[in-house]
Amino acid sequence: MSLLWFLVVGVVAGWLAGKLVKGGGFGLVGDLAVGIVGALVGGFLFNSLGISAGGGLIGSIIVATIGAVVLLFAVRLIKRA
């Protein structure tokens, strides 16, 4: 996957996770950061569980979005503690 597609997946996943968890996005840079870290978290979780979301752009966005949602929930729990 080229760098451009990696950035597009990161922005889309971060934006979707922001909408699902908090109700709003975090700006372009915030969405990108959340999406990229979420993609790493999602890839680790899916690989650990032996789950495949399929290949291609849509599968990457699904994995990254789920990872970003898990990341945002974890950050919220840490902030509350």
CSV table of C-alpha atoms in Angstrom, one decimal:
chain,number,residue,atom,x,y,z
A,1,MET,CA,0.0,0.0,0.0
A,2,SER,CA,1.4,3.4,-0.9
A,3,LEU,CA,2.0,6.1,1.6
A,4,LEU,CA,-0.9,8.1,0.2
A,5,TRP,CA,-3.4,5.2,0.7
A,6,PHE,CA,-2.0,4.6,4.2
A,7,LEU,CA,-2.7,8.3,5.1
A,8,VAL,CA,-6.2,8.1,3.5
A,9,VAL,CA,-7.0,5.0,5.6
A,10,GLY,CA,-5.7,6.7,8.7
A,11,VAL,CA,-7.7,9.9,8.2
A,12,VAL,CA,-10.9,8.0,7.4
A,13,ALA,CA,-10.5,5.5,10.3
A,14,GLY,CA,-9.7,8.3,12.7
A,15,TRP,CA,-12.7,10.3,11.6
A,16,LEU,CA,-15.1,7.4,11.8
A,17,ALA,CA,-13.8,6.4,15.3
A,18,GLY,CA,-14.3,10.0,16.4
A,19,LYS,CA,-17.8,10.0,15.1
A,20,LEU,CA,-18.6,6.6,16.8
A,21,VAL,CA,-17.0,7.3,20.2
A,22,LYS,CA,-17.0,11.0,20.8
A,23,GLY,CA,-19.5,12.3,18.4
A,24,GLY,CA,-17.0,14.5,16.5
A,25,GLY,CA,-13.7,14.4,14.7
A,26,PHE,CA,-10.4,15.6,16.0
A,27,GLY,CA,-9.2,17.7,13.0
A,28,LEU,CA,-7.1,16.4,10.2
A,29,VAL,CA,-4.0,15.8,12.2
A,30,GLY,CA,-5.8,14.3,15.2
A,31,ASP,CA,-7.8,12.0,12.9
A,32,LEU,CA,-4.7,10.9,11.2
A,33,ALA,CA,-2.9,10.2,14.4
A,34,VAL,CA,-5.8,8.3,15.9
A,35,GLY,CA,-6.3,6.4,12.6
A,36,ILE,CA,-2.7,5.3,12.3
A,37,VAL,CA,-2.3,4.2,15.9
A,38,GLY,CA,-5.8,2.6,15.6
A,39,ALA,CA,-4.6,0.7,12.5
A,40,LEU,CA,-1.7,-0.7,14.5
A,41,VAL,CA,-4.0,-1.7,17.4
A,42,GLY,CA,-6.6,-3.2,15.1
A,43,GLY,CA,-4.0,-5.1,13.2
A,44,PHE,CA,-2.6,-6.5,16.4
A,45,LEU,CA,-6.1,-7.5,17.7
A,46,PHE,CA,-7.3,-9.0,14.5
A,47,ASN,CA,-4.0,-11.0,14.1
A,48,SER,CA,-4.1,-12.2,17.7
A,49,LEU,CA,-7.7,-13.4,17.4
A,50,GLY,CA,-7.1,-15.0,14.0
A,51,ILE,CA,-9.7,-12.8,12.3
A,52,SER,CA,-9.4,-11.5,8.7
A,53,ALA,CA,-11.4,-8.5,7.5
A,54,GLY,CA,-10.4,-9.2,3.9
A,55,GLY,CA,-7.9,-7.4,1.8
A,56,GLY,CA,-8.0,-4.1,0.1
A,57,LEU,CA,-9.0,-0.6,1.1
A,58,ILE,CA,-12.3,-1.4,2.7
A,59,GLY,CA,-10.8,-4.2,4.9
A,60,SER,CA,-8.0,-1.9,6.0
A,61,ILE,CA,-10.5,0.9,6.9
A,62,ILE,CA,-12.6,-1.6,8.9
A,63,VAL,CA,-9.6,-2.9,10.9
A,64,ALA,CA,-8.2,0.6,11.5
A,65,THR,CA,-11.5,2.0,12.6
A,66,ILE,CA,-12.1,-0.9,15.1
A,67,GLY,CA,-8.6,-0.4,16.4
A,68,ALA,CA,-9.1,3.4,16.7
A,69,VAL,CA,-12.4,2.8,18.6
A,70,VAL,CA,-10.6,0.5,21.0
A,71,LEU,CA,-7.8,3.0,21.4
A,72,LEU,CA,-10.3,5.9,22.1
A,73,PHE,CA,-12.1,3.7,24.7
A,74,ALA,CA,-8.8,2.9,26.4
A,75,VAL,CA,-7.8,6.6,26.4
A,76,ARG,CA,-11.1,7.5,28.0
A,77,LEU,CA,-10.7,4.9,30.7
A,78,ILE,CA,-7.2,6.1,31.5
A,79,LYS,CA,-8.4,9.7,31.7
A,80,ARG,CA,-11.1,8.8,34.1
A,81,ALA,CA,-8.7,7.0,36.5
